[in-house]
Amino acid sequence: MSQHSADPAPNSVASATAVAKRGDWWRDAVIYQVYPRSFADSDGDGMGDLEGVRSRLPYLRDLGVDAVWLSPFYASPQADAGYDVADYRAVDPMFGGLLDADALIRDAHGLGLRVIVDLVPNHSSDQHEWFRRALAEGPGSPLRDRYHFRPGKGDSGELPPNDWESIFGGPAWTRVPDGEWYLHLFAPEQPDFNWNHPAVGDEFRSILRFWLDMGVDGFRIDVAHGLVKAEGLPDLGSHDQLKLLGNDVMPFFDQDGVHDIYRQWRTILDEYSGDRVFVAEAWTPTVERTANYVRPDELHQAFNFQYLSSAWDAAELHEVIDRTLDSMRPVGAPATWVLSNHDVTRHSTRFANPPGLGTQIRTAGDRELGLRRARAATLLMLALPGSAYIYQGEELGLPDVVDLPDEVRQDPAYFRGAGQDGFRDGCRVPIPWTREGSSYGFGSGGSWLPQPAGWGELSVQAQTAEPGSTLELYRAALAARRSHADLGAGEGVEWLKAPEGVLAFRRGEFVCVANTSGESVTTPAHGRLLLASGEIAETGNEAKVPADTTVWWTTAD
Ligand code: NOJ
């Protein structure tokens, strides 16, 4: 279990030292994802920024998280909300400057919070200097070898070099005026790097050092499964790429060669003091393949997307929990649980809808039911051994905003949609801090995506000290994780007998029961009631657990 400084340290140097002493802090850490565009806007331009994040760090310290992961804030034309980086060593002016990044990192350390930044190594922006020069110099330029430029197929090269499709829809190739094509697994503004070229590896090792020298505690690696493409860029040979995605190893995803890159990166990280970490965004077909990314000489954590994609269903959850723990144990890595992020419909809205709709949903569903299940799902996640990531706003129980008008949408997938919904804007709406006021306290100049009416009732202000509020539930859960050593730590769970639709497990002095059955159930009361996501009625040694509710008990005094 991590140890935490209860009070902000008097100065950042002292507490940075305190932070550095906590070895293996990440194994059971709760890490809060900040989406800088939508967290807090300090200058009233309607867009969140680093100074906004810095000003709200005390809120995160009080919430009880261990670290913050910041989505990209680098210089970028924002074709994909900053995941199209034009300069990896600069802050985009809309978010501030390097001095703001420095101040944020120092302040976070001063409050005992670690800082993880996003690294986007699969592709750059088409406005990156390398790509612009490669385009300008034309076919045959050695700079083109740093990306995947190819002649087209067909009599006059009018067809793309292979049959790969972009994750955002449409072909994964774009033709440039001189006739060559370049590969982009995402938007055309995001050309893929050629990781066989030594300059690419050199550049990213240097970028890692740049941010490590700035004091960051780690990196979330974007598309960590995509850097290496199969030799010769072979056709996929299927017209149903979307079905294969996530179910199969693809010629452009989860190729074994990516692991050589991470072994090299690990040696760099290990040169630095302070237990710095890598977390992989790696969508692989199975949790077993995800475990390959966290072998002892590679990365530290990898998001468990199989868990994120599971329905609110005891049998399904039981299976994915077991498989996860069984695959992580042999490599000695902790599980990394996550329910929401900036790419998927928030879990409160996913669980408000029938299962089987995927992770991008455009209907509000039954909001009350969704929130009840989301709270229960969070308590279940936080009772599991390992680390957990929470996404800004989930502690407020925010739903996805499903009715954004077309004209405000920015998700590139929305505009290229071919079978994909591209509704990621719905989980990116700026969060409400206050009941009233301009953009509910997000900033003084509106917000880049409109917030729905009534958003103020979900604000931090409205939920603070409000018994039973989702914010107070998160605060209590995170406080309990700090004071009960069995929560988060360890590698396994001891399953207890439970009625159908109910999960029950013991972890040392701690018992968790999650009722997904849709009806209330009576179970033994397993000690002192620690926390519950709904109302629990206890009589003698028994407890009535309502539908869609999770309970924590402890046998400790
Ligand atoms: C994953 C990121 O989380 C997502 O937002 C982005 O669109 C793609 N990678 C491409 O960088």
Tab-separated table of N, CA, C and O and ligand atoms in Angstrom, residues 35 69 71 80-81 83-84 118 120 123 168 186 190 220 222-223 281 283 341-343 411-412 424 428, ligand 1:
chain	number	residue	atom	x	y	z
A	35	TYR	N	-7.767	15.502	-18.662
A	35	TYR	CA	-7.852	15.819	-20.085
A	35	TYR	C	-7.747	17.343	-20.149
A	35	TYR	O	-8.723	18.050	-19.888
A	69	TRP	N	-2.288	11.669	-14.646
A	69	TRP	CA	-1.825	11.471	-16.030
A	69	TRP	C	-2.473	12.569	-16.864
A	69	TRP	O	-3.687	12.731	-16.860
A	71	SER	N	-3.284	14.056	-20.516
A	71	SER	CA	-3.334	13.834	-21.958
A	71	SER	C	-2.512	14.929	-22.642
A	71	SER	O	-2.187	15.944	-22.025
A	80	ASP	N	-6.422	15.910	-33.862
A	80	ASP	CA	-6.972	14.835	-33.026
A	80	ASP	C	-6.753	15.206	-31.561
A	80	ASP	O	-6.161	14.452	-30.790
A	81	ALA	N	-7.228	16.404	-31.219
A	81	ALA	CA	-7.184	16.885	-29.831
A	81	ALA	C	-5.808	16.729	-29.188
A	81	ALA	O	-5.686	16.335	-28.027
A	83	TYR	N	-3.345	14.625	-30.026
A	83	TYR	CA	-2.641	13.364	-30.323
A	83	TYR	C	-2.009	13.431	-31.723
A	83	TYR	O	-1.702	12.416	-32.336
A	84	ASP	N	-1.856	14.636	-32.223
A	84	ASP	CA	-1.140	14.905	-33.468
A	84	ASP	C	-0.087	15.957	-33.094
A	84	ASP	O	-0.348	17.144	-33.072
A	118	ASP	N	1.760	12.146	-21.474
A	118	ASP	CA	1.433	11.289	-22.615
A	118	ASP	C	2.575	11.353	-23.621
A	118	ASP	O	3.106	12.430	-23.884
A	120	VAL	N	3.447	10.235	-27.615
A	120	VAL	CA	2.731	9.787	-28.822
A	120	VAL	C	3.755	9.364	-29.879
A	120	VAL	O	4.108	10.145	-30.766
A	123	HIS	N	2.872	8.114	-34.324
A	123	HIS	CA	2.686	9.046	-35.433
A	123	HIS	C	2.991	10.452	-34.951
A	123	HIS	O	2.954	10.726	-33.753
A	168	PHE	N	-9.952	5.521	-37.762
A	168	PHE	CA	-11.025	6.529	-37.798
A	168	PHE	C	-11.921	6.369	-39.025
A	168	PHE	O	-12.781	7.201	-39.288
A	186	PHE	N	-4.332	6.525	-38.174
A	186	PHE	CA	-5.409	7.350	-37.605
A	186	PHE	C	-5.793	8.401	-38.659
A	186	PHE	O	-5.953	8.056	-39.824
A	190	GLN	N	-2.104	12.557	-39.214
A	190	GLN	CA	-1.266	11.825	-38.247
A	190	GLN	C	-0.435	10.741	-38.957
A	190	GLN	O	-0.691	9.544	-38.805
A	220	ARG	N	2.539	7.768	-20.283
A	220	ARG	CA	1.507	6.895	-20.831
A	220	ARG	C	1.821	6.818	-22.326
A	220	ARG	O	1.969	7.844	-22.990
A	222	ASP	N	0.995	6.215	-25.984
A	222	ASP	CA	-0.143	6.172	-26.901
A	222	ASP	C	0.099	5.116	-27.980
A	222	ASP	O	1.198	5.025	-28.530
A	223	VAL	N	-0.931	4.343	-28.298
A	223	VAL	CA	-0.853	3.304	-29.338
A	223	VAL	C	0.439	2.485	-29.179
A	223	VAL	O	1.171	2.241	-30.137
A	281	GLU	N	-0.827	2.102	-23.505
A	281	GLU	CA	-2.148	1.984	-24.131
A	281	GLU	C	-1.977	0.953	-25.241
A	281	GLU	O	-1.542	1.263	-26.337
A	283	TRP	N	-3.993	-1.999	-27.123
A	283	TRP	CA	-5.208	-2.794	-27.359
A	283	TRP	C	-4.748	-4.106	-27.990
A	283	TRP	O	-4.266	-4.113	-29.124
A	341	ASN	N	-12.166	6.501	-19.971
A	341	ASN	CA	-11.102	7.416	-20.405
A	341	ASN	C	-11.675	8.327	-21.496
A	341	ASN	O	-12.888	8.304	-21.752
A	342	HIS	N	-10.811	9.096	-22.142
A	342	HIS	CA	-11.282	10.096	-23.097
A	342	HIS	C	-11.655	9.499	-24.459
A	342	HIS	O	-12.019	10.245	-25.360
A	343	ASP	N	-11.541	8.191	-24.609
A	343	ASP	CA	-11.844	7.543	-25.894
A	343	ASP	C	-13.116	6.710	-25.864
A	343	ASP	O	-13.524	6.190	-26.904
A	411	ASP	N	-14.251	15.327	-32.803
A	411	ASP	CA	-13.629	14.010	-32.954
A	411	ASP	C	-13.431	13.705	-34.440
A	411	ASP	O	-14.400	13.643	-35.198
A	412	PRO	N	-12.155	13.505	-34.859
A	412	PRO	CA	-11.929	13.256	-36.285
A	412	PRO	C	-12.682	12.030	-36.803
A	412	PRO	O	-13.060	11.971	-37.975
A	424	ARG	N	-16.594	10.410	-29.464
A	424	ARG	CA	-15.757	10.592	-28.275
A	424	ARG	C	-15.923	11.967	-27.647
A	424	ARG	O	-15.550	12.152	-26.493
A	428	ARG	N	-15.877	14.228	-23.335
A	428	ARG	CA	-14.823	15.245	-23.225
A	428	ARG	C	-15.374	16.627	-22.862
A	428	ARG	O	-14.642	17.620	-22.912
B	1	NOJ	C1	-5.264	6.803	-28.537
B	1	NOJ	C2	-5.682	8.094	-27.927
B	1	NOJ	O1	-6.129	7.846	-26.628
B	1	NOJ	C3	-6.742	8.666	-28.824
B	1	NOJ	O2	-7.399	9.755	-28.245
B	1	NOJ	C4	-6.107	9.030	-30.138
B	1	NOJ	O3	-7.101	9.451	-31.042
B	1	NOJ	C5	-5.379	7.840	-30.745
B	1	NOJ	N1	-4.625	7.085	-29.778
B	1	NOJ	C6	-4.422	8.292	-31.798
B	1	NOJ	O4	-3.350	8.959	-31.197
